[in-house]
PDB file of C-alpha atoms in Angstrom:
ATOM      1  CA  UNK K   1      15.806  -2.005   4.223  1.00  0.00           C
ATOM      2  CA  UNK K   2      18.596  -2.653   6.686  1.00  0.00           C
ATOM      3  CA  UNK K   3      19.432  -6.193   7.663  1.00  0.00           C
ATOM      4  CA  UNK K   4      17.533  -7.276  10.741  1.00  0.00           C
ATOM      5  CA  UNK K   5      19.981  -8.636  13.294  1.00  0.00           C
ATOM      6  CA  UNK K   6      22.542 -11.347  13.054  1.00  0.00           C
ATOM      7  CA  UNK K   7      21.336 -14.543  14.638  1.00  0.00           C
ATOM      8  CA  UNK K   8      21.931 -15.305  18.295  1.00  0.00           C
ATOM      9  CA  UNK K   9      22.165 -13.218  21.423  1.00  0.00           C
ATOM     10  CA  UNK K  10      24.301 -13.025  24.483  1.00  0.00           C
ATOM     11  CA  UNK K  11      23.522 -15.554  27.189  1.00  0.00           C
ATOM     12  CA  UNK K  12      20.405 -14.327  29.006  1.00  0.00           C
ATOM     13  CA  UNK K  13      20.932 -13.247  32.574  1.00  0.00           C
ATOM     14  CA  UNK K  14      19.041 -14.876  35.361  1.00  0.00           C
ATOM     15  CA  UNK K  15      16.292 -13.015  37.138  1.00  0.00           C
ATOM     16  CA  UNK K  16      12.860 -13.332  38.724  1.00  0.00           C
ATOM     17  CA  UNK K  17       9.683 -13.874  36.785  1.00  0.00           C
ATOM     18  CA  UNK K  18       7.863 -10.510  36.827  1.00  0.00           C
ATOM     19  CA  UNK K  19       4.277  -9.380  36.406  1.00  0.00           C
ATOM     20  CA  UNK K  20       4.527  -5.581  36.531  1.00  0.00           C
ATOM     21  CA  UNK K  21       6.407  -2.773  34.824  1.00  0.00           C
ATOM     22  CA  UNK K  22       8.697  -1.775  37.656  1.00  0.00           C
ATOM     23  CA  UNK K  23      12.451  -1.267  37.378  1.00  0.00           C
ATOM     24  CA  UNK K  24      13.437  -4.933  37.373  1.00  0.00           C
ATOM     25  CA  UNK K  25      10.622  -6.711  35.527  1.00  0.00           C
ATOM     26  CA  UNK K  26      13.147  -8.465  33.319  1.00  0.00           C
ATOM     27  CA  UNK K  27      12.756 -12.157  32.660  1.00  0.00           C
ATOM     28  CA  UNK K  28       9.852 -14.209  31.350  1.00  0.00           C
ATOM     29  CA  UNK K  29       9.343 -17.790  32.468  1.00  0.00           C
ATOM     30  CA  UNK K  30      11.612 -20.222  30.676  1.00  0.00           C
ATOM     31  CA  UNK K  31       8.778 -22.747  30.731  1.00  0.00           C
ATOM     32  CA  UNK K  32       6.948 -20.655  28.132  1.00  0.00           C
ATOM     33  CA  UNK K  33       9.866 -20.505  25.699  1.00  0.00           C
ATOM     34  CA  UNK K  34      12.415 -22.783  24.101  1.00  0.00           C
ATOM     35  CA  UNK K  35      15.257 -20.857  25.758  1.00  0.00           C
ATOM     36  CA  UNK K  36      15.350 -18.695  28.879  1.00  0.00           C
ATOM     37  CA  UNK K  37      14.257 -15.259  27.738  1.00  0.00           C
ATOM     38  CA  UNK K  38      14.868 -11.673  28.816  1.00  0.00           C
ATOM     39  CA  UNK K  39      11.632 -10.679  27.105  1.00  0.00           C
ATOM     40  CA  UNK K  40       8.723  -9.570  29.277  1.00  0.00           C
ATOM     41  CA  UNK K  41       5.213  -8.913  27.929  1.00  0.00           C
ATOM     42  CA  UNK K  42       1.816  -8.123  29.391  1.00  0.00           C
ATOM     43  CA  UNK K  43      -1.613  -6.675  28.539  1.00  0.00           C
ATOM     44  CA  UNK K  44      -3.666  -4.338  30.684  1.00  0.00           C
ATOM     45  CA  UNK K  45      -6.212  -1.534  30.833  1.00  0.00           C
ATOM     46  CA  UNK K  46      -5.010   1.969  31.758  1.00  0.00           C
ATOM     47  CA  UNK K  47      -6.745   5.147  32.859  1.00  0.00           C
ATOM     48  CA  UNK K  48      -5.069   8.426  33.846  1.00  0.00           C
ATOM     49  CA  UNK K  49      -5.924  11.386  36.062  1.00  0.00           C
ATOM     50  CA  UNK K  50      -4.327  14.765  36.695  1.00  0.00           C
ATOM     51  CA  UNK K  51      -3.522  15.307  40.375  1.00  0.00           C
ATOM     52  CA  UNK K  52      -2.763  18.774  41.823  1.00  0.00           C
ATOM     53  CA  UNK K  53       0.173  18.647  44.221  1.00  0.00           C
ATOM     54  CA  UNK K  54      -2.101  20.065  46.917  1.00  0.00           C
ATOM     55  CA  UNK K  55      -4.031  16.780  46.848  1.00  0.00           C
ATOM     56  CA  UNK K  56      -1.076  14.403  46.558  1.00  0.00           C
ATOM     57  CA  UNK K  57      -0.744  13.655  50.289  1.00  0.00           C
ATOM     58  CA  UNK K  58      -4.467  12.911  50.639  1.00  0.00           C
ATOM     59  CA  UNK K  59      -4.233  10.611  47.632  1.00  0.00           C
ATOM     60  CA  UNK K  60      -1.230   8.760  49.074  1.00  0.00           C
ATOM     61  CA  UNK K  61      -3.124   8.191  52.299  1.00  0.00           C
ATOM     62  CA  UNK K  62      -6.133   6.839  50.407  1.00  0.00           C
ATOM     63  CA  UNK K  63      -4.014   4.500  48.283  1.00  0.00           C
ATOM     64  CA  UNK K  64      -2.290   3.253  51.424  1.00  0.00           C
ATOM     65  CA  UNK K  65      -5.637   1.978  52.746  1.00  0.00           C
ATOM     66  CA  UNK K  66      -6.001  -0.487  49.875  1.00  0.00           C
ATOM     67  CA  UNK K  67      -2.532  -1.024  48.414  1.00  0.00           C
ATOM     68  CA  UNK K  68       1.103  -1.682  49.326  1.00  0.00           C
ATOM     69  CA  UNK K  69       4.075   0.379  48.244  1.00  0.00           C
ATOM     70  CA  UNK K  70       5.917  -1.175  45.321  1.00  0.00           C
ATOM     71  CA  UNK K  71       9.080  -2.944  46.501  1.00  0.00           C
ATOM     72  CA  UNK K  72      11.240  -0.646  44.360  1.00  0.00           C
ATOM     73  CA  UNK K  73       9.357   2.530  45.199  1.00  0.00           C
ATOM     74  CA  UNK K  74       9.459   2.672  48.962  1.00  0.00           C
ATOM     75  CA  UNK K  75       8.624   5.977  50.597  1.00  0.00           C
ATOM     76  CA  UNK K  76      10.430   8.150  48.050  1.00  0.00           C
ATOM     77  CA  UNK K  77       9.933   6.551  44.614  1.00  0.00           C
ATOM     78  CA  UNK K  78      12.441   6.395  41.770  1.00  0.00           C
ATOM     79  CA  UNK K  79      13.357   8.394  38.636  1.00  0.00           C
ATOM     80  CA  UNK K  80      12.566   7.222  35.094  1.00  0.00           C
ATOM     81  CA  UNK K  81      14.059   8.584  31.861  1.00  0.00           C
ATOM     82  CA  UNK K  82      12.959   7.454  28.396  1.00  0.00           C
ATOM     83  CA  UNK K  83      14.180   8.127  24.868  1.00  0.00           C
ATOM     84  CA  UNK K  84      11.372   7.983  22.291  1.00  0.00           C
ATOM     85  CA  UNK K  85      11.841   7.167  18.615  1.00  0.00           C
ATOM     86  CA  UNK K  86       9.582   8.322  15.798  1.00  0.00           C
ATOM     87  CA  UNK K  87       9.563   8.830  12.044  1.00  0.00           C
ATOM     88  CA  UNK K  88      10.630  12.119  10.402  1.00  0.00           C
ATOM     89  CA  UNK K  89       6.914  12.918  10.055  1.00  0.00           C
ATOM     90  CA  UNK K  90       6.109  11.914  13.673  1.00  0.00           C
ATOM     91  CA  UNK K  91       3.918   8.985  12.687  1.00  0.00           C
ATOM     92  CA  UNK K  92       3.625   7.587  16.217  1.00  0.00           C
ATOM     93  CA  UNK K  93       2.709  11.011  17.596  1.00  0.00           C
ATOM     94  CA  UNK K  94      -0.082  11.512  15.071  1.00  0.00           C
ATOM     95  CA  UNK K  95      -1.425   7.996  15.589  1.00  0.00           C
ATOM     96  CA  UNK K  96      -1.948   8.894  19.252  1.00  0.00           C
ATOM     97  CA  UNK K  97      -3.408  12.348  18.540  1.00  0.00           C
ATOM     98  CA  UNK K  98      -5.833  10.963  15.974  1.00  0.00           C
ATOM     99  CA  UNK K  99      -6.864   8.108  18.263  1.00  0.00           C
ATOM    100  CA  UNK K 100      -6.025   5.155  16.010  1.00  0.00           C
ATOM    101  CA  UNK K 101      -7.289   1.923  17.515  1.00  0.00           C
ATOM    102  CA  UNK K 102      -3.949   0.274  16.811  1.00  0.00           C
ATOM    103  CA  UNK K 103      -0.869   2.354  17.509  1.00  0.00           C
ATOM    104  CA  UNK K 104       2.569   1.831  19.018  1.00  0.00           C
ATOM    105  CA  UNK K 105       5.703   3.545  20.281  1.00  0.00           C
ATOM    106  CA  UNK K 106       9.358   2.540  20.554  1.00  0.00           C
ATOM    107  CA  UNK K 107      11.489   3.737  23.450  1.00  0.00           C
ATOM    108  CA  UNK K 108      14.608   3.033  25.508  1.00  0.00           C
ATOM    109  CA  UNK K 109      13.944   3.368  29.242  1.00  0.00           C
ATOM    110  CA  UNK K 110      16.285   3.753  32.210  1.00  0.00           C
ATOM    111  CA  UNK K 111      15.251   3.355  35.847  1.00  0.00           C
ATOM    112  CA  UNK K 112      17.535   5.306  38.162  1.00  0.00           C
ATOM    113  CA  UNK K 113      19.496   8.532  38.315  1.00  0.00           C
ATOM    114  CA  UNK K 114      21.612   9.881  35.494  1.00  0.00           C
ATOM    115  CA  UNK K 115      24.683   9.220  37.629  1.00  0.00           C
ATOM    116  CA  UNK K 116      23.828   5.506  37.591  1.00  0.00           C
ATOM    117  CA  UNK K 117      23.961   5.177  33.798  1.00  0.00           C
ATOM    118  CA  UNK K 118      26.989   3.849  31.923  1.00  0.00           C
ATOM    119  CA  UNK K 119      27.371   2.117  28.561  1.00  0.00           C
ATOM    120  CA  UNK K 120      27.074  -1.222  30.375  1.00  0.00           C
ATOM    121  CA  UNK K 121      24.062  -0.308  32.526  1.00  0.00           C
ATOM    122  CA  UNK K 122      20.989  -2.446  31.940  1.00  0.00           C
ATOM    123  CA  UNK K 123      18.073  -0.586  30.336  1.00  0.00           C
ATOM    124  CA  UNK K 124      14.879  -1.646  28.566  1.00  0.00           C
ATOM    125  CA  UNK K 125      13.971  -1.479  24.897  1.00  0.00           C
ATOM    126  CA  UNK K 126      10.194  -1.340  24.796  1.00  0.00           C
ATOM    127  CA  UNK K 127       7.383  -1.446  22.277  1.00  0.00           C
ATOM    128  CA  UNK K 128       4.209  -0.102  23.826  1.00  0.00           C
ATOM    129  CA  UNK K 129       1.101  -0.475  21.728  1.00  0.00           C
ATOM    130  CA  UNK K 130      -2.609   0.089  22.001  1.00  0.00           C
ATOM    131  CA  UNK K 131      -5.125  -2.360  20.545  1.00  0.00           C
ATOM    132  CA  UNK K 132      -8.611  -0.891  20.994  1.00  0.00           C
ATOM    133  CA  UNK K 133      -8.865  -0.362  24.768  1.00  0.00           C
ATOM    134  CA  UNK K 134      -6.031  -2.699  25.758  1.00  0.00           C
ATOM    135  CA  UNK K 135      -2.464  -1.513  26.303  1.00  0.00           C
ATOM    136  CA  UNK K 136       0.213  -4.071  25.464  1.00  0.00           C
ATOM    137  CA  UNK K 137       3.867  -3.711  26.383  1.00  0.00           C
ATOM    138  CA  UNK K 138       6.787  -5.904  25.398  1.00  0.00           C
ATOM    139  CA  UNK K 139      10.338  -5.200  26.396  1.00  0.00           C
ATOM    140  CA  UNK K 140      13.778  -6.706  26.606  1.00  0.00           C
ATOM    141  CA  UNK K 141      16.584  -5.840  29.019  1.00  0.00           C
ATOM    142  CA  UNK K 142      19.927  -5.003  27.399  1.00  0.00           C
ATOM    143  CA  UNK K 143      23.080  -3.031  28.173  1.00  0.00           C
ATOM    144  CA  UNK K 144      22.598   0.620  27.249  1.00  0.00           C
ATOM    145  CA  UNK K 145      25.197   0.343  24.464  1.00  0.00           C
ATOM    146  CA  UNK K 146      23.370  -2.624  22.894  1.00  0.00           C
ATOM    147  CA  UNK K 147      19.955  -0.966  23.283  1.00  0.00           C
ATOM    148  CA  UNK K 148      21.076   2.107  21.355  1.00  0.00           C
ATOM    149  CA  UNK K 149      22.563  -0.075  18.623  1.00  0.00           C
ATOM    150  CA  UNK K 150      19.371  -2.105  18.313  1.00  0.00           C
ATOM    151  CA  UNK K 151      17.385   1.119  17.776  1.00  0.00           C
ATOM    152  CA  UNK K 152      19.824   2.532  15.209  1.00  0.00           C
ATOM    153  CA  UNK K 153      20.577   1.745  11.532  1.00  0.00           C
ATOM    154  CA  UNK K 154      23.783   0.113  12.776  1.00  0.00           C
ATOM    155  CA  UNK K 155      21.762  -2.719  14.298  1.00  0.00           C
ATOM    156  CA  UNK K 156      22.410  -5.016  17.234  1.00  0.00           C
ATOM    157  CA  UNK K 157      24.671  -8.027  16.703  1.00  0.00           C
ATOM    158  CA  UNK K 158      24.161 -10.329  19.725  1.00  0.00           C
ATOM    159  CA  UNK K 159      25.957 -13.631  20.278  1.00  0.00           C
ATOM    160  CA  UNK K 160      24.733 -16.909  21.696  1.00  0.00           C
ATOM    161  CA  UNK K 161      21.256 -18.466  21.751  1.00  0.00           C
ATOM    162  CA  UNK K 162      18.004 -16.597  22.224  1.00  0.00           C
ATOM    163  CA  UNK K 163      14.431 -17.753  22.652  1.00  0.00           C
ATOM    164  CA  UNK K 164      12.035 -17.595  19.723  1.00  0.00           C
ATOM    165  CA  UNK K 165       9.983 -14.931  21.535  1.00  0.00           C
ATOM    166  CA  UNK K 166      12.994 -12.725  22.128  1.00  0.00           C
ATOM    167  CA  UNK K 167      14.186 -13.243  18.546  1.00  0.00           C
ATOM    168  CA  UNK K 168      10.776 -12.154  17.213  1.00  0.00           C
ATOM    169  CA  UNK K 169      10.850  -9.023  19.371  1.00  0.00           C
ATOM    170  CA  UNK K 170      14.359  -8.032  18.288  1.00  0.00           C
ATOM    171  CA  UNK K 171      13.346  -8.585  14.659  1.00  0.00           C
ATOM    172  CA  UNK K 172      10.303  -6.381  15.141  1.00  0.00           C
ATOM    173  CA  UNK K 173      12.348  -3.532  16.607  1.00  0.00           C
ATOM    174  CA  UNK K 174      14.907  -3.793  13.812  1.00  0.00           C
ATOM    175  CA  UNK K 175      12.167  -3.823  11.165  1.00  0.00           C
ATOM    176  CA  UNK K 176      10.434  -0.784  12.665  1.00  0.00           C
ATOM    177  CA  UNK K 177      13.676   1.189  12.778  1.00  0.00           C
ATOM    178  CA  UNK K 178      14.721   0.169   9.270  1.00  0.00           C
ATOM    179  CA  UNK K 179      11.425   0.403   7.388  1.00  0.00           C
ATOM    180  CA  UNK K 180      10.088   3.532   9.103  1.00  0.00           C
ATOM    181  CA  UNK K 181      13.439   5.347   9.391  1.00  0.00           C
ATOM    182  CA  UNK K 182      12.956   5.841  13.129  1.00  0.00           C
ATOM    183  CA  UNK K 183      15.253   8.240  14.928  1.00  0.00           C
ATOM    184  CA  UNK K 184      15.506   9.749  18.436  1.00  0.00           C
ATOM    185  CA  UNK K 185      12.833  12.432  18.812  1.00  0.00           C
ATOM    186  CA  UNK K 186      12.415  13.501  22.454  1.00  0.00           C
ATOM    187  CA  UNK K 187      13.242  12.362  25.952  1.00  0.00           C
ATOM    188  CA  UNK K 188      10.867  12.308  28.880  1.00  0.00           C
ATOM    189  CA  UNK K 189      11.709  12.156  32.556  1.00  0.00           C
ATOM    190  CA  UNK K 190       9.781  12.117  35.804  1.00  0.00           C
ATOM    191  CA  UNK K 191       9.865  10.835  39.370  1.00  0.00           C
ATOM    192  CA  UNK K 192       7.540   7.916  40.078  1.00  0.00           C
ATOM    193  CA  UNK K 193       5.851   6.580  43.191  1.00  0.00           C
ATOM    194  CA  UNK K 194       4.191   3.186  42.783  1.00  0.00           C
ATOM    195  CA  UNK K 195       1.698   0.995  44.624  1.00  0.00           C
ATOM    196  CA  UNK K 196       0.570  -2.597  44.024  1.00  0.00           C
ATOM    197  CA  UNK K 197      -2.774  -4.155  44.874  1.00  0.00           C
ATOM    198  CA  UNK K 198      -3.383  -6.665  47.619  1.00  0.00           C
ATOM    199  CA  UNK K 199      -5.891  -9.483  48.119  1.00  0.00           C
ATOM    200  CA  UNK K 200      -8.686  -9.099  45.525  1.00  0.00           C
ATOM    201  CA  UNK K 201      -6.706  -6.395  43.684  1.00  0.00           C
ATOM    202  CA  UNK K 202      -3.478  -8.309  43.058  1.00  0.00           C
ATOM    203  CA  UNK K 203      -3.473  -7.331  39.365  1.00  0.00           C
ATOM    204  CA  UNK K 204      -3.764  -3.623  40.163  1.00  0.00           C
ATOM    205  CA  UNK K 205      -0.837  -1.199  39.885  1.00  0.00           C
ATOM    206  CA  UNK K 206      -1.082   2.564  40.449  1.00  0.00           C
ATOM    207  CA  UNK K 207       1.678   5.094  39.819  1.00  0.00           C
ATOM    208  CA  UNK K 208       2.013   8.798  40.572  1.00  0.00           C
ATOM    209  CA  UNK K 209       4.469  10.694  38.327  1.00  0.00           C
ATOM    210  CA  UNK K 210       5.877  14.115  39.265  1.00  0.00           C
ATOM    211  CA  UNK K 211       7.969  16.826  37.555  1.00  0.00           C
ATOM    212  CA  UNK K 212       7.378  15.837  33.944  1.00  0.00           C
ATOM    213  CA  UNK K 213      10.156  17.165  31.748  1.00  0.00           C
ATOM    214  CA  UNK K 214      11.988  16.436  28.524  1.00  0.00           C
ATOM    215  CA  UNK K 215      14.448  17.443  25.797  1.00  0.00           C
ATOM    216  CA  UNK K 216      14.336  17.580  22.010  1.00  0.00           C
ATOM    217  CA  UNK K 217      18.127  17.244  21.613  1.00  0.00           C
ATOM    218  CA  UNK K 218      21.163  15.825  23.462  1.00  0.00           C
ATOM    219  CA  UNK K 219      19.496  12.425  23.614  1.00  0.00           C
ATOM    220  CA  UNK K 220      22.011  10.629  25.830  1.00  0.00           C
ATOM    221  CA  UNK K 221      19.963   9.594  28.857  1.00  0.00           C
ATOM    222  CA  UNK K 222      22.653  10.862  31.236  1.00  0.00           C
ATOM    223  CA  UNK K 223      23.139  14.190  29.454  1.00  0.00           C
ATOM    224  CA  UNK K 224      23.594  17.206  31.714  1.00  0.00           C
ATOM    225  CA  UNK K 225      21.615  19.394  29.294  1.00  0.00           C
ATOM    226  CA  UNK K 226      18.725  21.340  30.761  1.00  0.00           C
ATOM    227  CA  UNK K 227      15.342  19.654  30.724  1.00  0.00           C
ATOM    228  CA  UNK K 228      12.210  21.636  29.937  1.00  0.00           C
ATOM    229  CA  UNK K 229       9.064  21.151  31.983  1.00  0.00           C
ATOM    230  CA  UNK K 230       6.357  19.594  29.809  1.00  0.00           C
ATOM    231  CA  UNK K 231       3.582  19.834  32.406  1.00  0.00           C
ATOM    232  CA  UNK K 232       3.201  22.561  35.029  1.00  0.00           C
ATOM    233  CA  UNK K 233       5.112  21.525  38.168  1.00  0.00           C
ATOM    234  CA  UNK K 234       1.978  21.753  40.309  1.00  0.00           C
ATOM    235  CA  UNK K 235       0.428  18.786  38.510  1.00  0.00           C
ATOM    236  CA  UNK K 236       1.201  15.057  38.627  1.00  0.00           C
ATOM    237  CA  UNK K 237      -0.152  12.174  36.551  1.00  0.00           C
ATOM    238  CA  UNK K 238      -1.894   9.272  38.255  1.00  0.00           C
ATOM    239  CA  UNK K 239      -1.939   6.087  36.158  1.00  0.00           C
ATOM    240  CA  UNK K 240      -4.242   3.213  37.076  1.00  0.00           C
ATOM    241  CA  UNK K 241      -3.236  -0.101  35.468  1.00  0.00           C
ATOM    242  CA  UNK K 242      -5.422  -3.171  35.792  1.00  0.00           C
ATOM    243  CA  UNK K 243      -5.420  -6.606  34.211  1.00  0.00           C
ATOM    244  CA  UNK K 244      -9.202  -6.897  33.898  1.00  0.00           C
ATOM    245  CA  UNK K 245     -11.133  -4.260  35.797  1.00  0.00           C
ATOM    246  CA  UNK K 246     -10.548  -1.057  37.715  1.00  0.00           C
ATOM    247  CA  UNK K 247     -11.841  -1.493  41.285  1.00  0.00           C
ATOM    248  CA  UNK K 248     -14.811   0.650  42.262  1.00  0.00           C
ATOM    249  CA  UNK K 249     -12.891   2.195  45.166  1.00  0.00           C
ATOM    250  CA  UNK K 250     -10.417   3.721  42.672  1.00  0.00           C
ATOM    251  CA  UNK K 251     -13.056   5.519  40.617  1.00  0.00           C
ATOM    252  CA  UNK K 252     -14.940   6.478  43.791  1.00  0.00           C
ATOM    253  CA  UNK K 253     -11.773   8.030  45.217  1.00  0.00           C
ATOM    254  CA  UNK K 254     -11.103   9.944  41.989  1.00  0.00           C
ATOM    255  CA  UNK K 255     -14.680  11.246  41.946  1.00  0.00           C
ATOM    256  CA  UNK K 256     -14.605  12.257  45.608  1.00  0.00           C
ATOM    257  CA  UNK K 257     -11.331  14.158  45.070  1.00  0.00           C
ATOM    258  CA  UNK K 258     -12.655  15.677  41.804  1.00  0.00           C
ATOM    259  CA  UNK K 259      -9.671  14.380  39.844  1.00  0.00           C
ATOM    260  CA  UNK K 260      -9.779  15.027  36.103  1.00  0.00           C
ATOM    261  CA  UNK K 261      -9.755  11.947  33.853  1.00  0.00           C
ATOM    262  CA  UNK K 262      -7.444  12.690  30.901  1.00  0.00           C
ATOM    263  CA  UNK K 263      -6.089  11.155  27.724  1.00  0.00           C
ATOM    264  CA  UNK K 264      -2.536  12.360  28.192  1.00  0.00           C
ATOM    265  CA  UNK K 265       0.698  11.004  26.724  1.00  0.00           C
ATOM    266  CA  UNK K 266       4.039  11.953  28.209  1.00  0.00           C
ATOM    267  CA  UNK K 267       5.596  11.512  24.763  1.00  0.00           C
ATOM    268  CA  UNK K 268       3.028  13.783  23.122  1.00  0.00           C
ATOM    269  CA  UNK K 269       3.462  16.350  25.886  1.00  0.00           C
ATOM    270  CA  UNK K 270       7.176  16.569  25.033  1.00  0.00           C
ATOM    271  CA  UNK K 271       6.520  16.806  21.283  1.00  0.00           C
ATOM    272  CA  UNK K 272       4.009  19.615  21.827  1.00  0.00           C
ATOM    273  CA  UNK K 273       6.109  21.454  24.421  1.00  0.00           C
ATOM    274  CA  UNK K 274       8.957  21.803  21.926  1.00  0.00           C
ATOM    275  CA  UNK K 275       6.698  22.784  19.019  1.00  0.00           C
ATOM    276  CA  UNK K 276       7.692  19.744  16.948  1.00  0.00           C
ATOM    277  CA  UNK K 277       4.123  19.270  15.658  1.00  0.00           C
ATOM    278  CA  UNK K 278       1.057  21.484  15.239  1.00  0.00           C
ATOM    279  CA  UNK K 279      -2.335  20.585  16.630  1.00  0.00           C
ATOM    280  CA  UNK K 280      -4.117  17.937  14.570  1.00  0.00           C
ATOM    281  CA  UNK K 281      -7.286  19.180  12.872  1.00  0.00           C
ATOM    282  CA  UNK K 282      -8.779  15.739  13.531  1.00  0.00           C
ATOM    283  CA  UNK K 283      -8.242  15.965  17.263  1.00  0.00           C
ATOM    284  CA  UNK K 284     -10.746  17.601  19.578  1.00  0.00           C
ATOM    285  CA  UNK K 285      -9.503  20.029  22.209  1.00  0.00           C
ATOM    286  CA  UNK K 286      -7.197  18.161  24.557  1.00  0.00           C
ATOM    287  CA  UNK K 287      -8.413  17.655  28.102  1.00  0.00           C
ATOM    288  CA  UNK K 288      -5.154  19.131  29.369  1.00  0.00           C
ATOM    289  CA  UNK K 289      -5.930  22.327  27.434  1.00  0.00           C
ATOM    290  CA  UNK K 290      -9.346  22.468  29.051  1.00  0.00           C
ATOM    291  CA  UNK K 291      -7.940  22.073  32.523  1.00  0.00           C
ATOM    292  CA  UNK K 292      -4.905  24.340  32.257  1.00  0.00           C
ATOM    293  CA  UNK K 293      -6.099  27.270  30.126  1.00  0.00           C
ATOM    294  CA  UNK K 294      -7.563  30.188  32.153  1.00  0.00           C
ATOM    295  CA  UNK K 295     -10.256  32.273  30.462  1.00  0.00           C
ATOM    296  CA  UNK K 296      -9.292  35.908  29.759  1.00  0.00           C
ATOM    297  CA  UNK K 297     -11.893  37.115  32.255  1.00  0.00           C
ATOM    298  CA  UNK K 298     -10.840  34.716  34.979  1.00  0.00           C
ATOM    299  CA  UNK K 299      -8.166  35.118  37.588  1.00  0.00           C
ATOM    300  CA  UNK K 300      -5.041  32.989  37.215  1.00  0.00           C
ATOM    301  CA  UNK K 301      -5.550  29.534  38.603  1.00  0.00           C
ATOM    302  CA  UNK K 302      -9.215  29.256  37.595  1.00  0.00           C
ATOM    303  CA  UNK K 303      -9.936  26.486  35.133  1.00  0.00           C
ATOM    304  CA  UNK K 304     -11.551  26.981  31.737  1.00  0.00           C
ATOM    305  CA  UNK K 305     -12.106  25.033  28.540  1.00  0.00           C
ATOM    306  CA  UNK K 306     -10.725  26.384  25.279  1.00  0.00           C
ATOM    307  CA  UNK K 307      -9.641  24.645  22.045  1.00  0.00           C
ATOM    308  CA  UNK K 308      -6.301  26.392  21.936  1.00  0.00           C
ATOM    309  CA  UNK K 309      -2.868  24.963  21.268  1.00  0.00           C
ATOM    310  CA  UNK K 310      -1.531  23.178  24.352  1.00  0.00           C
ATOM    311  CA  UNK K 311       0.477  25.297  26.770  1.00  0.00           C
ATOM    312  CA  UNK K 312       4.228  25.517  26.247  1.00  0.00           C
ATOM    313  CA  UNK K 313       5.832  25.648  29.691  1.00  0.00           C
ATOM    314  CA  UNK K 314       8.840  27.929  29.934  1.00  0.00           C
ATOM    315  CA  UNK K 315      10.350  26.455  33.094  1.00  0.00           C
ATOM    316  CA  UNK K 316      13.427  24.286  33.124  1.00  0.00           C
ATOM    317  CA  UNK K 317      14.424  21.489  35.428  1.00  0.00           C
ATOM    318  CA  UNK K 318      18.202  21.305  35.727  1.00  0.00           C
ATOM    319  CA  UNK K 319      19.266  17.628  35.634  1.00  0.00           C
ATOM    320  CA  UNK K 320      16.662  16.635  38.241  1.00  0.00           C
ATOM    321  CA  UNK K 321      17.471  12.935  38.097  1.00  0.00           C
ATOM    322  CA  UNK K 322      20.971  13.366  39.482  1.00  0.00           C
ATOM    323  CA  UNK K 323      21.914  12.310  42.972  1.00  0.00           C
ATOM    324  CA  UNK K 324      20.598  14.608  45.664  1.00  0.00           C
ATOM    325  CA  UNK K 325      17.570  15.841  43.719  1.00  0.00           C
ATOM    326  CA  UNK K 326      14.314  16.095  45.679  1.00  0.00           C
ATOM    327  CA  UNK K 327      12.088  13.063  45.410  1.00  0.00           C
ATOM    328  CA  UNK K 328       8.705  14.780  45.643  1.00  0.00           C
TER     329      UNK K 328
END
């Protein structure tokens, strides 16, 4: 097994205490640690819906009645690109497909356009895990160069003091990469709009993600390689994230708009779109299959349930996160 990481890290940067997963949720409270930490962690419940683009404006109007636009989203949103790591046998993918009660993923995530990214740009190294029904996410903010080293056999060699919480997280990433032989597997990208709850719903966060795409090669997050659509462009993913409960008005709105509740993973969508893994025999027909597959005797656009392999979109999205790309 590779050595974990040499003790000590660069002096943590200052930043606000954060409670969500937006672009700059970077620094945990120093009062909770022995040293100021760049590590941020939180637990929450998540549910997801598929949203046809024809209903997106009505949904925005409904969300605006109860929620405020995220400070970093504004009227147009922001792009997100992530690099996912997995084992040679796609262990993390299969843990999701087979519905393990405890499962996790490792990724490097960049908020912003590809033109914004340099070796010194700040990105996040994240471990996202599921424990029964609760989603837990822990992440640390590092320069892109250091993030890639941390997630490689080369390892990250920080300098200076770090908190015990941050040290434990860096050790965990290094151990995962070394013991499981993790390597870059796919990228995902999309454009996100975000809302935050107000008053009684302060712990609520809702996001709407458009133009899901990815690559199974050329893993540099600012690569100009073509991206392949991993979900039909007429569909977006609505994610509802709550600390304790999902407000009744959210589920009522979804029911009134006939939105489809799905168990969808952007990472798994990329793996399946590129044919990196076959369908698991242990997994029932995916809800996305049921929604997207037309029956042979139905006209295109009608919805039908069939336990077939998930669709493999043929469209490409040419560097959509570069400056000047449409936001919706």
